[in-house]
């Protein structure tokens, strides 16, 4: 472990000292819920794959415990990004995180359209600033190529294209030699808008042509990025909006360096939340290949709900721990992981998520915070 990464930041130390003086190991947020004050473990790169796990500097096992930061992840990045640095600092100082996952809107960087590759230098400067903020806080940084919200663009259909390669050419030019930066190659590969076969594992891995577009599979995309000289750890999300890794053992990405597979655990009224469902979606393979939950979302809506949430959410976290998996949680937004504008003030699960559009009434912030502290402090 690098000496500089033993402590997350001055903010963490100050909170820890204040807690010790007060005779408590924690700082209390506005809602009366605990915020983590103790310095937490950080394992930097270079990362390597060792059988079913990822190891970092000195051979320690790296399991991500982190927060998803979304300000640069949509067409509304100009309005949404100003608060990102505060979220990054809070991830390190209050949430016992070792990782932040930055969603980066591909079309904001490169322009719209099928062939747009003009780099927006203002947007690129914001990316560099957030990466620097996170690294200075002692965090590993996941750069996630995000395309949702790009209406009229081919990659809005759900799979990488040539512009995705252009995105990673820019990112590799900046971070290919930075061992603490992780490349999440494509956010939520999913069924193309007009292509049912894009949802299949074969299409996910190898890509293909459909409706005038050439979609790049995750296998050739990974090799392309390696060809740019990138030695970074890769996160590779499964198909069906990253909702499953049920066939990952028979469709593994090969000869692409250190990588782990990622699931974004789904919600929705038709999703069961029990160990049999988790085993089918990803758990059966977790002991055979490296795996993480890249984007765990909890909020009340018609597409994300949890049956018996007060019991099933802690059970899910325990299941991840038994499988040696980490989690990057979405996001430090009031009503989701935090209860107020205080980023150290976690939400509390009060009841089942209602699966309606009635609003954000509860969240798993306290459960996530305690889980990070338990496993990463």
mmCIF file with all atom_site columns, C-alpha atoms in Angstrom, residues 259-343:
data_model
loop_
_atom_site.group_PDB
_atom_site.id
_atom_site.type_symbol
_atom_site.label_atom_id
_atom_site.label_alt_id
_atom_site.label_comp_id
_atom_site.label_asym_id
_atom_site.label_entity_id
_atom_site.label_seq_id
_atom_site.pdbx_PDB_ins_code
_atom_site.Cartn_x
_atom_site.Cartn_y
_atom_site.Cartn_z
_atom_site.occupancy
_atom_site.B_iso_or_equiv
_atom_site.pdbx_formal_charge
_atom_site.auth_seq_id
_atom_site.auth_comp_id
_atom_site.auth_asym_id
_atom_site.auth_atom_id
_atom_site.pdbx_PDB_model_num
ATOM 1  C CA . UNK A 1 259 ? -10.734 -6.877  -15.491 1.00 0.00 ? 259 UNK A CA 1
ATOM 2  C CA . UNK A 1 260 ? -13.757 -7.588  -13.370 1.00 0.00 ? 260 UNK A CA 1
ATOM 3  C CA . UNK A 1 261 ? -17.364 -7.954  -14.381 1.00 0.00 ? 261 UNK A CA 1
ATOM 4  C CA . UNK A 1 262 ? -20.023 -5.583  -13.125 1.00 0.00 ? 262 UNK A CA 1
ATOM 5  C CA . UNK A 1 263 ? -23.719 -5.814  -12.473 1.00 0.00 ? 263 UNK A CA 1
ATOM 6  C CA . UNK A 1 264 ? -26.007 -2.878  -11.804 1.00 0.00 ? 264 UNK A CA 1
ATOM 7  C CA . UNK A 1 265 ? -28.484 -4.561  -9.524  1.00 0.00 ? 265 UNK A CA 1
ATOM 8  C CA . UNK A 1 266 ? -31.935 -3.950  -10.977 1.00 0.00 ? 266 UNK A CA 1
ATOM 9  C CA . UNK A 1 267 ? -35.126 -2.852  -9.342  1.00 0.00 ? 267 UNK A CA 1
ATOM 10 C CA . UNK A 1 268 ? -38.648 -3.058  -10.692 1.00 0.00 ? 268 UNK A CA 1
ATOM 11 C CA . UNK A 1 269 ? -41.902 -4.653  -9.724  1.00 0.00 ? 269 UNK A CA 1
ATOM 12 C CA . UNK A 1 270 ? -41.025 -7.964  -11.408 1.00 0.00 ? 270 UNK A CA 1
ATOM 13 C CA . UNK A 1 271 ? -37.623 -8.401  -9.751  1.00 0.00 ? 271 UNK A CA 1
ATOM 14 C CA . UNK A 1 272 ? -37.391 -10.680 -6.761  1.00 0.00 ? 272 UNK A CA 1
ATOM 15 C CA . UNK A 1 273 ? -35.063 -9.654  -3.966  1.00 0.00 ? 273 UNK A CA 1
ATOM 16 C CA . UNK A 1 274 ? -33.864 -12.926 -2.520  1.00 0.00 ? 274 UNK A CA 1
ATOM 17 C CA . UNK A 1 275 ? -30.778 -15.111 -2.604  1.00 0.00 ? 275 UNK A CA 1
ATOM 18 C CA . UNK A 1 276 ? -32.097 -17.379 -5.360  1.00 0.00 ? 276 UNK A CA 1
ATOM 19 C CA . UNK A 1 277 ? -32.495 -14.412 -7.724  1.00 0.00 ? 277 UNK A CA 1
ATOM 20 C CA . UNK A 1 278 ? -29.092 -13.006 -6.780  1.00 0.00 ? 278 UNK A CA 1
ATOM 21 C CA . UNK A 1 279 ? -27.496 -16.408 -7.327  1.00 0.00 ? 279 UNK A CA 1
ATOM 22 C CA . UNK A 1 280 ? -29.008 -16.709 -10.815 1.00 0.00 ? 280 UNK A CA 1
ATOM 23 C CA . UNK A 1 281 ? -28.096 -13.194 -11.883 1.00 0.00 ? 281 UNK A CA 1
ATOM 24 C CA . UNK A 1 282 ? -24.504 -13.158 -10.662 1.00 0.00 ? 282 UNK A CA 1
ATOM 25 C CA . UNK A 1 283 ? -23.801 -15.086 -7.472  1.00 0.00 ? 283 UNK A CA 1
ATOM 26 C CA . UNK A 1 284 ? -23.131 -18.433 -9.133  1.00 0.00 ? 284 UNK A CA 1
ATOM 27 C CA . UNK A 1 285 ? -20.092 -16.950 -10.898 1.00 0.00 ? 285 UNK A CA 1
ATOM 28 C CA . UNK A 1 286 ? -18.779 -14.677 -8.141  1.00 0.00 ? 286 UNK A CA 1
ATOM 29 C CA . UNK A 1 287 ? -16.469 -17.358 -6.800  1.00 0.00 ? 287 UNK A CA 1
ATOM 30 C CA . UNK A 1 288 ? -14.977 -17.960 -10.249 1.00 0.00 ? 288 UNK A CA 1
ATOM 31 C CA . UNK A 1 289 ? -14.375 -14.495 -11.741 1.00 0.00 ? 289 UNK A CA 1
ATOM 32 C CA . UNK A 1 290 ? -13.851 -11.041 -10.186 1.00 0.00 ? 290 UNK A CA 1
ATOM 33 C CA . UNK A 1 291 ? -17.156 -9.230  -9.845  1.00 0.00 ? 291 UNK A CA 1
ATOM 34 C CA . UNK A 1 292 ? -18.644 -6.070  -8.352  1.00 0.00 ? 292 UNK A CA 1
ATOM 35 C CA . UNK A 1 293 ? -21.932 -4.201  -8.159  1.00 0.00 ? 293 UNK A CA 1
ATOM 36 C CA . UNK A 1 294 ? -21.098 -1.063  -10.127 1.00 0.00 ? 294 UNK A CA 1
ATOM 37 C CA . UNK A 1 295 ? -24.265 0.960   -9.614  1.00 0.00 ? 295 UNK A CA 1
ATOM 38 C CA . UNK A 1 296 ? -26.690 0.041   -6.868  1.00 0.00 ? 296 UNK A CA 1
ATOM 39 C CA . UNK A 1 297 ? -29.682 2.328   -7.101  1.00 0.00 ? 297 UNK A CA 1
ATOM 40 C CA . UNK A 1 298 ? -32.346 2.738   -4.480  1.00 0.00 ? 298 UNK A CA 1
ATOM 41 C CA . UNK A 1 299 ? -35.254 5.076   -4.939  1.00 0.00 ? 299 UNK A CA 1
ATOM 42 C CA . UNK A 1 300 ? -39.018 4.847   -5.086  1.00 0.00 ? 300 UNK A CA 1
ATOM 43 C CA . UNK A 1 301 ? -40.376 4.660   -8.612  1.00 0.00 ? 301 UNK A CA 1
ATOM 44 C CA . UNK A 1 302 ? -42.185 2.287   -10.913 1.00 0.00 ? 302 UNK A CA 1
ATOM 45 C CA . UNK A 1 303 ? -38.885 0.845   -12.118 1.00 0.00 ? 303 UNK A CA 1
ATOM 46 C CA . UNK A 1 304 ? -36.983 0.496   -8.859  1.00 0.00 ? 304 UNK A CA 1
ATOM 47 C CA . UNK A 1 305 ? -38.481 -1.037  -5.759  1.00 0.00 ? 305 UNK A CA 1
ATOM 48 C CA . UNK A 1 306 ? -37.655 -3.568  -3.081  1.00 0.00 ? 306 UNK A CA 1
ATOM 49 C CA . UNK A 1 307 ? -40.076 -6.002  -1.546  1.00 0.00 ? 307 UNK A CA 1
ATOM 50 C CA . UNK A 1 308 ? -39.657 -6.121  2.229   1.00 0.00 ? 308 UNK A CA 1
ATOM 51 C CA . UNK A 1 309 ? -36.867 -3.531  1.960   1.00 0.00 ? 309 UNK A CA 1
ATOM 52 C CA . UNK A 1 310 ? -35.981 -3.248  5.674   1.00 0.00 ? 310 UNK A CA 1
ATOM 53 C CA . UNK A 1 311 ? -34.965 -6.915  5.635   1.00 0.00 ? 311 UNK A CA 1
ATOM 54 C CA . UNK A 1 312 ? -34.037 -7.598  2.014   1.00 0.00 ? 312 UNK A CA 1
ATOM 55 C CA . UNK A 1 313 ? -31.623 -4.663  1.605   1.00 0.00 ? 313 UNK A CA 1
ATOM 56 C CA . UNK A 1 314 ? -29.393 -5.710  4.554   1.00 0.00 ? 314 UNK A CA 1
ATOM 57 C CA . UNK A 1 315 ? -29.668 -9.291  3.302   1.00 0.00 ? 315 UNK A CA 1
ATOM 58 C CA . UNK A 1 316 ? -28.429 -8.187  -0.115  1.00 0.00 ? 316 UNK A CA 1
ATOM 59 C CA . UNK A 1 317 ? -25.434 -6.392  1.387   1.00 0.00 ? 317 UNK A CA 1
ATOM 60 C CA . UNK A 1 318 ? -24.590 -9.485  3.430   1.00 0.00 ? 318 UNK A CA 1
ATOM 61 C CA . UNK A 1 319 ? -24.853 -11.583 0.274   1.00 0.00 ? 319 UNK A CA 1
ATOM 62 C CA . UNK A 1 320 ? -22.357 -9.313  -1.521  1.00 0.00 ? 320 UNK A CA 1
ATOM 63 C CA . UNK A 1 321 ? -19.949 -9.622  1.391   1.00 0.00 ? 321 UNK A CA 1
ATOM 64 C CA . UNK A 1 322 ? -20.168 -13.415 1.376   1.00 0.00 ? 322 UNK A CA 1
ATOM 65 C CA . UNK A 1 323 ? -19.382 -13.398 -2.338  1.00 0.00 ? 323 UNK A CA 1
ATOM 66 C CA . UNK A 1 324 ? -16.418 -11.054 -1.877  1.00 0.00 ? 324 UNK A CA 1
ATOM 67 C CA . UNK A 1 325 ? -18.094 -8.339  -3.938  1.00 0.00 ? 325 UNK A CA 1
ATOM 68 C CA . UNK A 1 326 ? -18.014 -4.583  -3.537  1.00 0.00 ? 326 UNK A CA 1
ATOM 69 C CA . UNK A 1 327 ? -20.553 -1.890  -4.279  1.00 0.00 ? 327 UNK A CA 1
ATOM 70 C CA . UNK A 1 328 ? -20.645 1.623   -5.685  1.00 0.00 ? 328 UNK A CA 1
ATOM 71 C CA . UNK A 1 329 ? -23.909 3.216   -4.590  1.00 0.00 ? 329 UNK A CA 1
ATOM 72 C CA . UNK A 1 330 ? -25.984 5.778   -6.494  1.00 0.00 ? 330 UNK A CA 1
ATOM 73 C CA . UNK A 1 331 ? -25.958 8.625   -5.327  1.00 0.00 ? 331 UNK A CA 1
ATOM 74 C CA . UNK A 1 332 ? -25.524 11.428  -2.734  1.00 0.00 ? 332 UNK A CA 1
ATOM 75 C CA . UNK A 1 333 ? -28.851 12.986  -3.654  1.00 0.00 ? 333 UNK A CA 1
ATOM 76 C CA . UNK A 1 334 ? -31.375 14.089  -0.995  1.00 0.00 ? 334 UNK A CA 1
ATOM 77 C CA . UNK A 1 335 ? -33.965 11.365  -0.659  1.00 0.00 ? 335 UNK A CA 1
ATOM 78 C CA . UNK A 1 336 ? -31.702 8.655   -2.025  1.00 0.00 ? 336 UNK A CA 1
ATOM 79 C CA . UNK A 1 337 ? -28.507 8.074   -0.004  1.00 0.00 ? 337 UNK A CA 1
ATOM 80 C CA . UNK A 1 338 ? -28.702 11.311  1.977   1.00 0.00 ? 338 UNK A CA 1
ATOM 81 C CA . UNK A 1 339 ? -31.641 12.791  3.838   1.00 0.00 ? 339 UNK A CA 1
ATOM 82 C CA . UNK A 1 340 ? -30.782 16.456  3.347   1.00 0.00 ? 340 UNK A CA 1
ATOM 83 C CA . UNK A 1 341 ? -28.234 18.798  1.860   1.00 0.00 ? 341 UNK A CA 1
ATOM 84 C CA . UNK A 1 342 ? -25.793 17.443  4.451   1.00 0.00 ? 342 UNK A CA 1
ATOM 85 C CA . UNK A 1 343 ? -23.821 14.816  2.529   1.00 0.00 ? 343 UNK A CA 1
#
